[in-house]
């Protein structure tokens, strides 16, 4: 509520009404999208920095809206998260990713892992473990082929529960990585408590490379920290040959970004995998 200045409270302004109406429409449309198969996944390769071979991929959701075209996740994931729609949406994404990659493995293509993003709300669902195991069982995809990316903020929230959930997922065979690493506040001693697979260096540090900011020193300290903890490390948002060279020089294991490939629709990703198999 906003104070109007006369000692009364004004609850709505015309602006807020429009905003609320837009939000409500979008929420209804998103609900429909989840039911109506309007969501699709693109896959972005994670590449070995030395060999340039594809070693994994990240599944990224897109909303193919009937009139507005393709809507990027940044425009609807936050709303999905607020409304709880993220739960059915996330299940759909996980099921789709597992089924798709299982199909590629079954074709005899290189068995690269698939990473799926988990939002805070999904991570806190009490039946997350059951859901993940059910999806693996239903799709027949092996747990060892699945990686879940969570952000530092998830890990910082309710530490004990998070550690327990990460351990249970690990027991299933699923790997857990920390996304957007470096943007949160997690400390080394804290992170050691989690059975993690890898750290993903946030794009903002890669973008700062070559500028006068601290990108380079932050990246090298994250890489040495990851090594000290025997964790894998992936740099995200790699867009230029210079960034690639720097990261190789720092012995960053894996890279992901437009310099290597944009996120691709399944048919294009399949073509990449087939090409890799031939070489
Ligand atoms: P993220 O998990 O950090 O994903 C990486 C984002 O960076 C993706 O944006 C990707 O397209 C983009 N990207 C990759 N390489 C480059 C590059 O070289 N330069 C630049 N400028 N960008 C690059 P996208 O697909 O728009 O996704 C945005 C965010 O939405 C994701 O960030 C993730 O937090 C969220 N998201 C996407 N799909 C899902 C999903 O299925 N579930 C959940 N919960 N969140 C998702
Ligand atoms: Ca991610
Ligand atoms: Ca990220
Ligand atoms: Ca992000």
Tab-separated table of N, CA, C and O in Angstrom, residues 9 51 131 136 176 186 188 216:
chain	number	residue	atom	x	y	z
A	9	UNK	N	-4.611	5.608	2.627
A	9	UNK	CA	-3.767	4.709	1.849
A	9	UNK	C	-4.415	4.421	0.515
A	9	UNK	O	-5.606	4.155	0.430
A	51	UNK	N	40.348	-30.207	-25.817
A	51	UNK	CA	40.044	-31.001	-27.019
A	51	UNK	C	38.904	-30.416	-27.847
A	51	UNK	O	38.712	-30.799	-28.994
A	131	UNK	N	10.401	-37.391	-6.938
A	131	UNK	CA	10.089	-36.939	-8.296
A	131	UNK	C	11.232	-37.252	-9.252
A	131	UNK	O	11.028	-37.783	-10.342
A	136	UNK	N	13.442	-40.566	-13.637
A	136	UNK	CA	14.515	-41.419	-14.160
A	136	UNK	C	13.958	-42.805	-14.493
A	136	UNK	O	14.277	-43.381	-15.540
A	176	UNK	N	25.478	-32.784	-8.798
A	176	UNK	CA	24.995	-31.441	-8.488
A	176	UNK	C	26.108	-30.425	-8.730
A	176	UNK	O	27.224	-30.593	-8.240
A	186	UNK	N	28.897	-17.844	-0.749
A	186	UNK	CA	29.290	-19.089	-0.100
A	186	UNK	C	30.790	-19.099	0.156
A	186	UNK	O	31.593	-18.639	-0.638
A	188	UNK	N	34.367	-21.211	1.267
A	188	UNK	CA	35.014	-22.477	0.957
A	188	UNK	C	34.658	-23.549	1.991
A	188	UNK	O	34.278	-24.662	1.643
A	216	UNK	N	39.619	-11.430	-14.253
A	216	UNK	CA	40.714	-12.397	-14.393
A	216	UNK	C	41.138	-12.978	-13.048
A	216	UNK	O	41.300	-14.199	-12.912
